[in-house]
Tab-separated table of C-alpha atoms in Angstrom:
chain	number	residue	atom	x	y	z
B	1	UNK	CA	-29.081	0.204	1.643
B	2	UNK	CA	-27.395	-2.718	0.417
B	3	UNK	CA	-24.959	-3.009	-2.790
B	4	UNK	CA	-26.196	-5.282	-5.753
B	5	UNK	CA	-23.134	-5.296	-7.832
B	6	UNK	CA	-20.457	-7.608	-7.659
B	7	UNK	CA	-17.073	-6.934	-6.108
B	8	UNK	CA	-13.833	-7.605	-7.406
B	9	UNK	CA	-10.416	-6.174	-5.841
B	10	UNK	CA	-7.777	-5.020	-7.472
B	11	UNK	CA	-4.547	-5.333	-5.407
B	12	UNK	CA	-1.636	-3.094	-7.238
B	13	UNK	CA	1.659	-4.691	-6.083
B	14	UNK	CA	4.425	-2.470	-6.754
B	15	UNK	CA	7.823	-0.007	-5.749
B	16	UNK	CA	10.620	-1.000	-3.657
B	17	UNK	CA	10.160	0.271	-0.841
B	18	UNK	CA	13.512	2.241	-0.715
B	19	UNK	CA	12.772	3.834	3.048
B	20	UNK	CA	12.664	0.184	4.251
B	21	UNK	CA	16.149	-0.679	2.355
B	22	UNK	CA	18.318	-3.376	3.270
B	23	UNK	CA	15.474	-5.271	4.227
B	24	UNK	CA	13.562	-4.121	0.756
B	25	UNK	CA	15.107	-4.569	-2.166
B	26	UNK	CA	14.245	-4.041	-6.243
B	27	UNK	CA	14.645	-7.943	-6.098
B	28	UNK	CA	12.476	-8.325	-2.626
B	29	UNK	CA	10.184	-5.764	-2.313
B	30	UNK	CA	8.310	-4.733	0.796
B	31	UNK	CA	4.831	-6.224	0.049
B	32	UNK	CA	6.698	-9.648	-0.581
B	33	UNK	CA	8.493	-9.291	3.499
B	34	UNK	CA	6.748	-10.457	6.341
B	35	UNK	CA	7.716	-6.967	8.210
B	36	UNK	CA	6.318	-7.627	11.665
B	37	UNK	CA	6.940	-11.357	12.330
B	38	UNK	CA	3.514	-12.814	12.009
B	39	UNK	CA	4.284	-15.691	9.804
B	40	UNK	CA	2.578	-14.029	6.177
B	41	UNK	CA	4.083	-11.019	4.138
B	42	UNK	CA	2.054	-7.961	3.454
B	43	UNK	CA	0.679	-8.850	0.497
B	44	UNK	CA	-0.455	-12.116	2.177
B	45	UNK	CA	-2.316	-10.189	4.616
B	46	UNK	CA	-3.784	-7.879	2.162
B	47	UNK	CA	-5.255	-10.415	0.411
B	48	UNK	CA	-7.003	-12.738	3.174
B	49	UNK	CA	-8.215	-9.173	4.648
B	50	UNK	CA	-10.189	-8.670	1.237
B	51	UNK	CA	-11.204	-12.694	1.066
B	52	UNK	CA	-14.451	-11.858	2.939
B	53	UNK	CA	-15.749	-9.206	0.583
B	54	UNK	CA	-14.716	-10.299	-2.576
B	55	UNK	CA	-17.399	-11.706	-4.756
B	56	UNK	CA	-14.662	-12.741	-7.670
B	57	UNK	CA	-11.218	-13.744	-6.808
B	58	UNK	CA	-8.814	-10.909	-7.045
B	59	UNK	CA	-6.518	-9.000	-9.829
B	60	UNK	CA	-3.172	-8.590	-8.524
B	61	UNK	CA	-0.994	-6.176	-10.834
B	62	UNK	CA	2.670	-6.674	-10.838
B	63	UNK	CA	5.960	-6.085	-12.417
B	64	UNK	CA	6.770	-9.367	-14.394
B	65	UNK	CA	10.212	-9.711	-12.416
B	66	UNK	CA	7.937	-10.450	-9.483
B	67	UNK	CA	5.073	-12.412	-11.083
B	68	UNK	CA	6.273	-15.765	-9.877
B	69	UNK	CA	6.768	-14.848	-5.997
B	70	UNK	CA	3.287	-13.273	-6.089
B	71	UNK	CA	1.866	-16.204	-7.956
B	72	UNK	CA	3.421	-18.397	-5.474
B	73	UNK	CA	2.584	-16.141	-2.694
B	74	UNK	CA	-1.014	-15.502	-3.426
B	75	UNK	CA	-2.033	-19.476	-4.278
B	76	UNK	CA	-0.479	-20.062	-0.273
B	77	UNK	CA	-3.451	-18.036	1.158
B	78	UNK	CA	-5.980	-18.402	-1.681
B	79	UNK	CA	-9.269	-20.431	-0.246
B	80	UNK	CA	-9.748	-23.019	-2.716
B	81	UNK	CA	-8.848	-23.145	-5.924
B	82	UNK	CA	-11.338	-21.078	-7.857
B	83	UNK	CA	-10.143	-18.139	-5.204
B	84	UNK	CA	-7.176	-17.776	-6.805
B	85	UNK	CA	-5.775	-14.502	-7.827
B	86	UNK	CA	-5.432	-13.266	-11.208
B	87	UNK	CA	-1.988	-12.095	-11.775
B	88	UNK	CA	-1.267	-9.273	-14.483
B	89	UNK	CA	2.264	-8.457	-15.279
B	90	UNK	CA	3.585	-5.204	-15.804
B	91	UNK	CA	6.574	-5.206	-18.317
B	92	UNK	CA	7.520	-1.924	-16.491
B	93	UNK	CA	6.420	0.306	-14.074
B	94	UNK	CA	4.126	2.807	-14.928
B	95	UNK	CA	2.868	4.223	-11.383
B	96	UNK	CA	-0.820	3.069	-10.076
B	97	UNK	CA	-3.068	4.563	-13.461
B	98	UNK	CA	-1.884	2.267	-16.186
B	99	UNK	CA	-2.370	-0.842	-13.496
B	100	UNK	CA	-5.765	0.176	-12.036
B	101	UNK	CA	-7.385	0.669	-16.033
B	102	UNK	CA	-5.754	-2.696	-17.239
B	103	UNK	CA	-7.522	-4.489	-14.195
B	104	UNK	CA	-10.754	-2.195	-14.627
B	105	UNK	CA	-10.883	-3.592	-18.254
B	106	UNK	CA	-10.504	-7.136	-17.111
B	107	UNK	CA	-13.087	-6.883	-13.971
B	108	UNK	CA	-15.122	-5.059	-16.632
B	109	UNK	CA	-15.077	-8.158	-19.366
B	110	UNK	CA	-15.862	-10.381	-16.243
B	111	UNK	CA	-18.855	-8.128	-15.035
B	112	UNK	CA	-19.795	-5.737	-17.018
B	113	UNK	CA	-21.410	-4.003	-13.786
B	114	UNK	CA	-18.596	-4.559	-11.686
B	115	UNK	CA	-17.045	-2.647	-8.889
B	116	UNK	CA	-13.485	-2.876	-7.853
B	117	UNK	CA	-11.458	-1.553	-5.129
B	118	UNK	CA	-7.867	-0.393	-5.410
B	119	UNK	CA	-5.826	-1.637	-2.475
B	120	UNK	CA	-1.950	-1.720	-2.350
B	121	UNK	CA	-0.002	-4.639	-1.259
B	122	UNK	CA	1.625	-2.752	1.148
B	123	UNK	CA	-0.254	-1.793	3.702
B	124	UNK	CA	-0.950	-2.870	7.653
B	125	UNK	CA	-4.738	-3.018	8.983
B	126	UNK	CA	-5.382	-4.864	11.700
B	127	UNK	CA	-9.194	-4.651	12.284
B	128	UNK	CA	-10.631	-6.283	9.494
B	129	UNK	CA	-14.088	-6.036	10.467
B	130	UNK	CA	-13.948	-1.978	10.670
B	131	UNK	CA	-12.243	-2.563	7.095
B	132	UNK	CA	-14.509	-4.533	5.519
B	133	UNK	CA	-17.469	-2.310	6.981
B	134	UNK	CA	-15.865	0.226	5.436
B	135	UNK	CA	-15.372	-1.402	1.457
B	136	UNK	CA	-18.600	-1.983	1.837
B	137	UNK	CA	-20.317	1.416	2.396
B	138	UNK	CA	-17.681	2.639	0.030
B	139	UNK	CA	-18.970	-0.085	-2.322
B	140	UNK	CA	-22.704	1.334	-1.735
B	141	UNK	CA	-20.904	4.966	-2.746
B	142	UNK	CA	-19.236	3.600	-5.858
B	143	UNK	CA	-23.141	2.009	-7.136
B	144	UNK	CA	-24.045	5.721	-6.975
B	145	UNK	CA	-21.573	6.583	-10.143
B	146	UNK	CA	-18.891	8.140	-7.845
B	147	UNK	CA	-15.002	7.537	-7.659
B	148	UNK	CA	-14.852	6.739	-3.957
B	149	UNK	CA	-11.912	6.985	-1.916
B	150	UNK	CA	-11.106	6.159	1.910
B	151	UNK	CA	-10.220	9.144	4.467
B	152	UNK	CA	-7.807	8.034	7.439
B	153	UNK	CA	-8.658	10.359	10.046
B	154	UNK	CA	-5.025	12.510	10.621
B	155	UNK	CA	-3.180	12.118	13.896
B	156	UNK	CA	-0.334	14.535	13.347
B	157	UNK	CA	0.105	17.357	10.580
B	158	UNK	CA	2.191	14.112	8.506
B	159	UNK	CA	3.869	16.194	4.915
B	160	UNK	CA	4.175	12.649	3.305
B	161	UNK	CA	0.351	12.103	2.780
B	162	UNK	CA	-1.736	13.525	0.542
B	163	UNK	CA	-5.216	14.985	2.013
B	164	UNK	CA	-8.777	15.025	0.821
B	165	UNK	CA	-11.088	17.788	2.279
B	166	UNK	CA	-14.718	17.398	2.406
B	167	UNK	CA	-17.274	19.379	0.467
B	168	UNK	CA	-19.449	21.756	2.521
B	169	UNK	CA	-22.474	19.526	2.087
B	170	UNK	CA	-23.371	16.127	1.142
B	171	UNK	CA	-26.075	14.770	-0.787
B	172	UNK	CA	-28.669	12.773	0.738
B	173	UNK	CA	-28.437	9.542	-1.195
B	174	UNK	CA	-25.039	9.596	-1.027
B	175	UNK	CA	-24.313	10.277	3.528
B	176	UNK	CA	-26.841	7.471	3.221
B	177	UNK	CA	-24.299	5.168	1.585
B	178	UNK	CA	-22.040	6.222	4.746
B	179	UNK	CA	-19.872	8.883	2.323
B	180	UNK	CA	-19.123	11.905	2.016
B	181	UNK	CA	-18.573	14.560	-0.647
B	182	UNK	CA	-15.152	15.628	-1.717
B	183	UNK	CA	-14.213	19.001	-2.326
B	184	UNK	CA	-10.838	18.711	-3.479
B	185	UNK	CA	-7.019	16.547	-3.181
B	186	UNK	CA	-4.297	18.116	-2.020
B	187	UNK	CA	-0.762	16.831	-2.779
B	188	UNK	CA	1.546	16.066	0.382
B	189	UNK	CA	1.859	19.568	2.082
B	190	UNK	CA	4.586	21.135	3.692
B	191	UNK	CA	4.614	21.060	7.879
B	192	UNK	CA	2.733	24.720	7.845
B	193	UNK	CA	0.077	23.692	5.531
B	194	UNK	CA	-0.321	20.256	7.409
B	195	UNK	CA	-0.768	22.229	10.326
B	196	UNK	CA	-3.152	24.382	9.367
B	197	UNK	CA	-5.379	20.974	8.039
B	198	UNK	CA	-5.479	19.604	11.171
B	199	UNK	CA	-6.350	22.803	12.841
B	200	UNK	CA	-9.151	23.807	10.740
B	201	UNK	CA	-10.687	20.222	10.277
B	202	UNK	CA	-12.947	18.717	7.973
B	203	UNK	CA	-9.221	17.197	5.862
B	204	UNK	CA	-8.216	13.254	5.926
B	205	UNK	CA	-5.088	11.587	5.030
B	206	UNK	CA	-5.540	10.066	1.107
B	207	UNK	CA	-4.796	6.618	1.828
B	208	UNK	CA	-5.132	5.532	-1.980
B	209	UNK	CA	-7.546	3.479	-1.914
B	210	UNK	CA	-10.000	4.090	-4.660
B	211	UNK	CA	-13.782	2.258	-5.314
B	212	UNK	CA	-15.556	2.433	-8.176
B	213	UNK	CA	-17.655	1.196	-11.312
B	214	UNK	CA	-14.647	-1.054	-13.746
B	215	UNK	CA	-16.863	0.891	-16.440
B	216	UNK	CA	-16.833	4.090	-15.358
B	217	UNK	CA	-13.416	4.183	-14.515
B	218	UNK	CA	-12.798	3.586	-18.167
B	219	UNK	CA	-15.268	5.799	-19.417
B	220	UNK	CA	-13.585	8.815	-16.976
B	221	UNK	CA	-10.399	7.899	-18.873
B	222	UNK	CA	-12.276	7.787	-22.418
B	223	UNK	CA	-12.165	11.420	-21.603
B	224	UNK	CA	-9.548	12.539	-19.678
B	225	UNK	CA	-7.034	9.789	-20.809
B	226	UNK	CA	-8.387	7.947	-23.732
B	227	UNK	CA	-4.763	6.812	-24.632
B	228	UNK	CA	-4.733	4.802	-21.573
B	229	UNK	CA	-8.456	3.947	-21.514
B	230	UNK	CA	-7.655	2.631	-25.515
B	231	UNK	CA	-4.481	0.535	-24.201
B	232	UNK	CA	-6.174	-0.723	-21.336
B	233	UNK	CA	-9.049	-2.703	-23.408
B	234	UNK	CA	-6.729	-4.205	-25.691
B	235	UNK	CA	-4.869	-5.420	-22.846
B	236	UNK	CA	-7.853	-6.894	-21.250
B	237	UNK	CA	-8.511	-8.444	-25.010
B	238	UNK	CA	-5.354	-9.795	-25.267
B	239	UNK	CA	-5.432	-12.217	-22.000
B	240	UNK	CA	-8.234	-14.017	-23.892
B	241	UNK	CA	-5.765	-15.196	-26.162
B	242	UNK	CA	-2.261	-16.482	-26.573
B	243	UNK	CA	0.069	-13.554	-27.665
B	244	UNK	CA	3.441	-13.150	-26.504
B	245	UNK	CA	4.783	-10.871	-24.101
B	246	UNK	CA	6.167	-8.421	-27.086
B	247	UNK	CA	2.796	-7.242	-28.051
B	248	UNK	CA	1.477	-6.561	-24.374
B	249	UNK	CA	5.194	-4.553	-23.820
B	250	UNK	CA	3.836	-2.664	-27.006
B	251	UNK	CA	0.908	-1.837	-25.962
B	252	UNK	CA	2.089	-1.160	-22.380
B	253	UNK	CA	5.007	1.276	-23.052
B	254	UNK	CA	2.306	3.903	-24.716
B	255	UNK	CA	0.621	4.241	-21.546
B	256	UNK	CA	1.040	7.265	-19.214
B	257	UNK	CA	2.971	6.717	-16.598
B	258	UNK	CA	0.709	8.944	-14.295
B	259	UNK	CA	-0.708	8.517	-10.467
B	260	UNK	CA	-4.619	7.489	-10.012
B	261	UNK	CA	-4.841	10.564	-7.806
B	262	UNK	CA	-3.699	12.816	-10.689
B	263	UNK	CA	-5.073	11.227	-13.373
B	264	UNK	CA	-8.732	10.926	-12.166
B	265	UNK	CA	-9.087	11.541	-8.386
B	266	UNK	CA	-8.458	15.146	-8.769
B	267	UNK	CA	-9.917	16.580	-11.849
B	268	UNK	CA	-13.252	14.528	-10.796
B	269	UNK	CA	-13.322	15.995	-6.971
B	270	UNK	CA	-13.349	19.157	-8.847
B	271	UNK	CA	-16.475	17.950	-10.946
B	272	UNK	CA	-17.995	16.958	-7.796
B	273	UNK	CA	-17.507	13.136	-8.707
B	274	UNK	CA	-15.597	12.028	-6.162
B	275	UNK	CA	-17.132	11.025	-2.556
B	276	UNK	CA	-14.747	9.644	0.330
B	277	UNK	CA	-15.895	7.257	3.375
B	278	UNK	CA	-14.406	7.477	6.958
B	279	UNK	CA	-11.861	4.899	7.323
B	280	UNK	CA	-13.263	2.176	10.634
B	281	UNK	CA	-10.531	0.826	11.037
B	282	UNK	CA	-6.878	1.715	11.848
B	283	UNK	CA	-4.015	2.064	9.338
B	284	UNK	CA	-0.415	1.904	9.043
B	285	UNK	CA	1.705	2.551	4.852
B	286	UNK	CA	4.686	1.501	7.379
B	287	UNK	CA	6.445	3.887	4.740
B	288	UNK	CA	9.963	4.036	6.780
B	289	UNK	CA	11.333	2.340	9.804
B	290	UNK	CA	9.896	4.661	12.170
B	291	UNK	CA	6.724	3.742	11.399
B	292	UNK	CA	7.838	0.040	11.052
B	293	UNK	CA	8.776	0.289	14.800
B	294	UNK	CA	5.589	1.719	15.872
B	295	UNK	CA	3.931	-0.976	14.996
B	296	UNK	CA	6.494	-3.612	16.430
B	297	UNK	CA	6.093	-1.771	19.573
B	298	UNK	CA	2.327	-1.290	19.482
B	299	UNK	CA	1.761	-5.210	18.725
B	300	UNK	CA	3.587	-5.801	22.253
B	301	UNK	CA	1.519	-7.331	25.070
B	302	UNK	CA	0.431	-4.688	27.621
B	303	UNK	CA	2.912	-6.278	30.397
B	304	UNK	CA	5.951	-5.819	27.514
B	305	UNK	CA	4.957	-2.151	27.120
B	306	UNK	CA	7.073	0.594	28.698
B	307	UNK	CA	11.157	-0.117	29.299
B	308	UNK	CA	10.671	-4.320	29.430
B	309	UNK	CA	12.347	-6.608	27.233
B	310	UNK	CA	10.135	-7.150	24.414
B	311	UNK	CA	10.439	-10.194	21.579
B	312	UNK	CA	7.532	-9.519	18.928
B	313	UNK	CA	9.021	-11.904	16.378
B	314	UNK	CA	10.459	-14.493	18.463
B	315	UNK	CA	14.332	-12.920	18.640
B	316	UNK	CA	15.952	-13.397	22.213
B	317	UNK	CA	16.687	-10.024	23.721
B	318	UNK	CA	18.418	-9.972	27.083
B	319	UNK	CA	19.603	-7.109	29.517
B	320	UNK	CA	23.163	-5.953	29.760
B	321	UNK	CA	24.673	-5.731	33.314
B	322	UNK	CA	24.906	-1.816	33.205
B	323	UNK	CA	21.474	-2.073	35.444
B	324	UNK	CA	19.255	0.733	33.278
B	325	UNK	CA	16.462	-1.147	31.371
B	326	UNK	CA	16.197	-1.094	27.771
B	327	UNK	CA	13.146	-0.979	25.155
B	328	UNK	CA	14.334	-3.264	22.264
B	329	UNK	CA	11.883	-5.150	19.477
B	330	UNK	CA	13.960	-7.131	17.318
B	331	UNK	CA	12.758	-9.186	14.109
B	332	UNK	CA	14.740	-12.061	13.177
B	333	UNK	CA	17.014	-14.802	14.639
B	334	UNK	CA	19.796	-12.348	16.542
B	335	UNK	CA	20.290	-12.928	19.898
B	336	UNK	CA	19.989	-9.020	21.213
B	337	UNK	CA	22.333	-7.809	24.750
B	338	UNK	CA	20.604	-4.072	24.778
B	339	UNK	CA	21.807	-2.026	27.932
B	340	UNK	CA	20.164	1.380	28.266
B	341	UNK	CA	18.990	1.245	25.122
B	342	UNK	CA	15.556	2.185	22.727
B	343	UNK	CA	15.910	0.396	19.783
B	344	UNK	CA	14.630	-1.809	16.841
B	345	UNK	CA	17.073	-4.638	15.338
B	346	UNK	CA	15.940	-6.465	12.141
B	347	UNK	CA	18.457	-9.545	11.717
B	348	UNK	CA	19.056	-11.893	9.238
B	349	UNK	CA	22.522	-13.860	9.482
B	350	UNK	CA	22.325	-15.085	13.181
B	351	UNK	CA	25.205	-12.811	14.474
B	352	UNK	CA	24.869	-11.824	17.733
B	353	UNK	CA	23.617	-7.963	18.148
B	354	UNK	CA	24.706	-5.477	21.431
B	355	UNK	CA	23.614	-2.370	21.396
B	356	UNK	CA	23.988	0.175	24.602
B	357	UNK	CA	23.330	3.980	25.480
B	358	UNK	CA	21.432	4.326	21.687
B	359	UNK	CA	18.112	6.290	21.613
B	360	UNK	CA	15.468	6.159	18.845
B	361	UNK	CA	18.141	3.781	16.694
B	362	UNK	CA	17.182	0.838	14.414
B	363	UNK	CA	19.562	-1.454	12.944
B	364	UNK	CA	19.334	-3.696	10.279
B	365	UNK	CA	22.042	-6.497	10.011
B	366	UNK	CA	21.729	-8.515	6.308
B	367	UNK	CA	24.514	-10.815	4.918
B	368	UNK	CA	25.475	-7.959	2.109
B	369	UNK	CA	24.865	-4.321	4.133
B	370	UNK	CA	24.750	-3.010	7.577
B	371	UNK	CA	22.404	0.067	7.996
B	372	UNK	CA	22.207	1.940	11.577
B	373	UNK	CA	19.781	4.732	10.884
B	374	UNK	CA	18.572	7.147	13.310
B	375	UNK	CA	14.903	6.842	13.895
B	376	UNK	CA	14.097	11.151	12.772
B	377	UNK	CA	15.926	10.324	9.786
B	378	UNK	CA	14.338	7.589	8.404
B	379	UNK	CA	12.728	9.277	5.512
B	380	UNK	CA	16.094	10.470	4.520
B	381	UNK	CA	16.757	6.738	3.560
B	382	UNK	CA	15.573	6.907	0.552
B	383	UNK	CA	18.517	9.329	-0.785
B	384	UNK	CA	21.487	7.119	0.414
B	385	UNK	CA	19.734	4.072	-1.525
B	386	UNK	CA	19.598	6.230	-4.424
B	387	UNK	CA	22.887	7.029	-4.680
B	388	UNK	CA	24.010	3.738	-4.570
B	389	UNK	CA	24.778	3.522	-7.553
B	390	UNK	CA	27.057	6.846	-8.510
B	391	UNK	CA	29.065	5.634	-4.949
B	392	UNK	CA	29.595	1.699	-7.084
B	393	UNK	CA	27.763	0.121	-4.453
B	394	UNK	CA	24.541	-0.526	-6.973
B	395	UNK	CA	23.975	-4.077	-6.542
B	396	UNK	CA	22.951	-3.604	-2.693
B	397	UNK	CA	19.343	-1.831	-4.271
């Protein structure tokens, strides 16, 4: 079963990344940071990972403060010239809805039986060949008039993803297509109800990545948001011809500022319009700096696993004299002394960096801040950054 539509990606590129702050800031944001020292940021990645299975060049959405570095960004890794992105600016941020329907419109006025695929900027995946496998059967899904998402198979009860649980039974045309039908969303869970996901089976972690018809996304929000639907079109009208940015911001600010997964994802799983394909492929939101280490630590060599010195992104890191070894990644250009030591060091002023008896520790030394977080509180670090402000301290976001 092969899909006969066209496919054009739509790559939301948005947020701060607060739990990633002093690296991430409302001026820098994390899809713009190469987090893991391979030489291209995360949107960079994103977007040659979707090269392969893109049949139009993608629709990047985001906010206008950032439009340039994107533009600039995206053209780097583009293939030729007529594979460069399509950049839509958001005069404000109005969570992933609003940006998916304006790009929906504009896929739709460049095929009118186009599919897209929602994929944030943000994310890590490594095996591109499981990923694009994946888009694709997802892609076969979508052809069958179904919002499709992707289901990351859960490794630990996580409360900071939402879940999708499959329906009892799937119809044959569609498990052809590779999916699977949807029963319902759940929001992120506390640890109990996480818990009792993973024991009972049949749930996957929402990964928010959404496939399906430009058109019928618009005609789901004809019904359930026809506001947004309306505001979309003339959006996608307007980039045919030369307004200026006060009309779009006039027609943007009426939008609902409201979540894909709310807006559609959920009141259509309960409709029986949604389907969901097993993720191939592995995945990583690197939401926080514990996660951010993980994958520092599991892009090591096998002979740098374990308590060895370990330089990922090129940053020298050398053994104190205390004799007890040390498991250190650093990202950066600090030269690292760790003596007894597990610990992640993001640098980026040059100053020397010793750390010794820490455990679970990542620090993060910028020209302006200093952050030394402890790894099991890393979610937390979204509070201190937002309280920045009230403490006088608000230029550091």
């Amino acid at each position: 079963m092969c899909a006969s539509s066209v496919f054009i990606p739509i790559v939301p590129a948005g947020g701060s990344g607060t739990r990633l702050w002093p690296l991430s800031r409302r001026s820098e944001p994390k899809f713009l940071l190469d987090l893991t020292g391979t030489g291209s940021s995360l949107l960079q990645q994103t977007l040659r990972r979707l090269e392969p299975i893109a049949d139009h060049p993608p629709i990047i959405v985001t906010g206008a403060v950032h439009r340039d570095a994107v533009t600039t960004q995206a053209q780097a890794v583009a293939a030729g010239a007529d594979r460069r992105a399509r950049i839509l600016a958001e005069p404000s941020p109005k969570n992933s809805m609003p940006a998916i329907a304006w790009a929906a419109a504009v896929a739709e006025r460049i095929d009118e039986d186009a599919v897209i695929g929602s994929f944030a900027a943000d994310h890590l995946i490594h095996d591109v060949d499981g990923f694009t496998a994946t888009i694709r059967a997802a892609h076969r899904a979508a052809e069958l008039g179904h919002l499709v998402t992707i289901g990351i198979e859960p490794t630990y009860p996580a409360t900071g993803f939402g879940y999708i649980q499959e329906a009892d039974g799937t119809p044959e045309q569609l498990g052809a297509a590779g999916a699977r039908a949807v029963a319902r969303f759940v929001e992120k869970p506390d640890a109990e109800t996480a818990q009792s996901f993973l024991a009972a089976g049949g749930f996957t972690w929402n990964a928010g990545m959404f496939v399906a018809r430009a058109s019928l996304i618009l005609h789901w929000l004809d019904r359930l948001l026809p506001q947004v639907a309306d505001a979309a079109r003339q959006l996608a009208r307007l980039g045919q011809e030369h307004v200026g940015p006060e009309e779009i911001d006039r027609i943007w600010q009426g939008m609902t500022s409201i979540a894909i997964d709310h807006a559609l994802a959920e009141p259509l799983a309960a409709e029986g319009a949604v389907a969901m394909v097993p993720a191939r492929f592995d995945w990583d939101d690197v939401g926080d700096f514990h996660a951010l280490s993980r994958q520092l630590r599991s892009a090591r060599p096998a002979a740098q696993q374990g308590h060895d010195d370990a330089t990922p992104a090129g940053s020298a890191v050398q053994q104190g004299s205390g004799g007890a070894g040390s498991d250190v990644v650093a990202l950066g250009d600090a030269p690292v002394i760790a003596d007894a030591s597990r610990a992640s060091i993001y640098s980026r002023t040059g100053r020397p960096v010793a750390v010794v008896g820490l455990e679970d520790i990542t620090v993060v030394d910028t020209e302006d801040v200093l952050l030394v977080l402890a790894d099991d509180h890393a979610q937390s670090l979204s509070g201190l950054v937002a309280n920045l402000q009230e403490h006088g301290q608000g230029h550091l976001r």
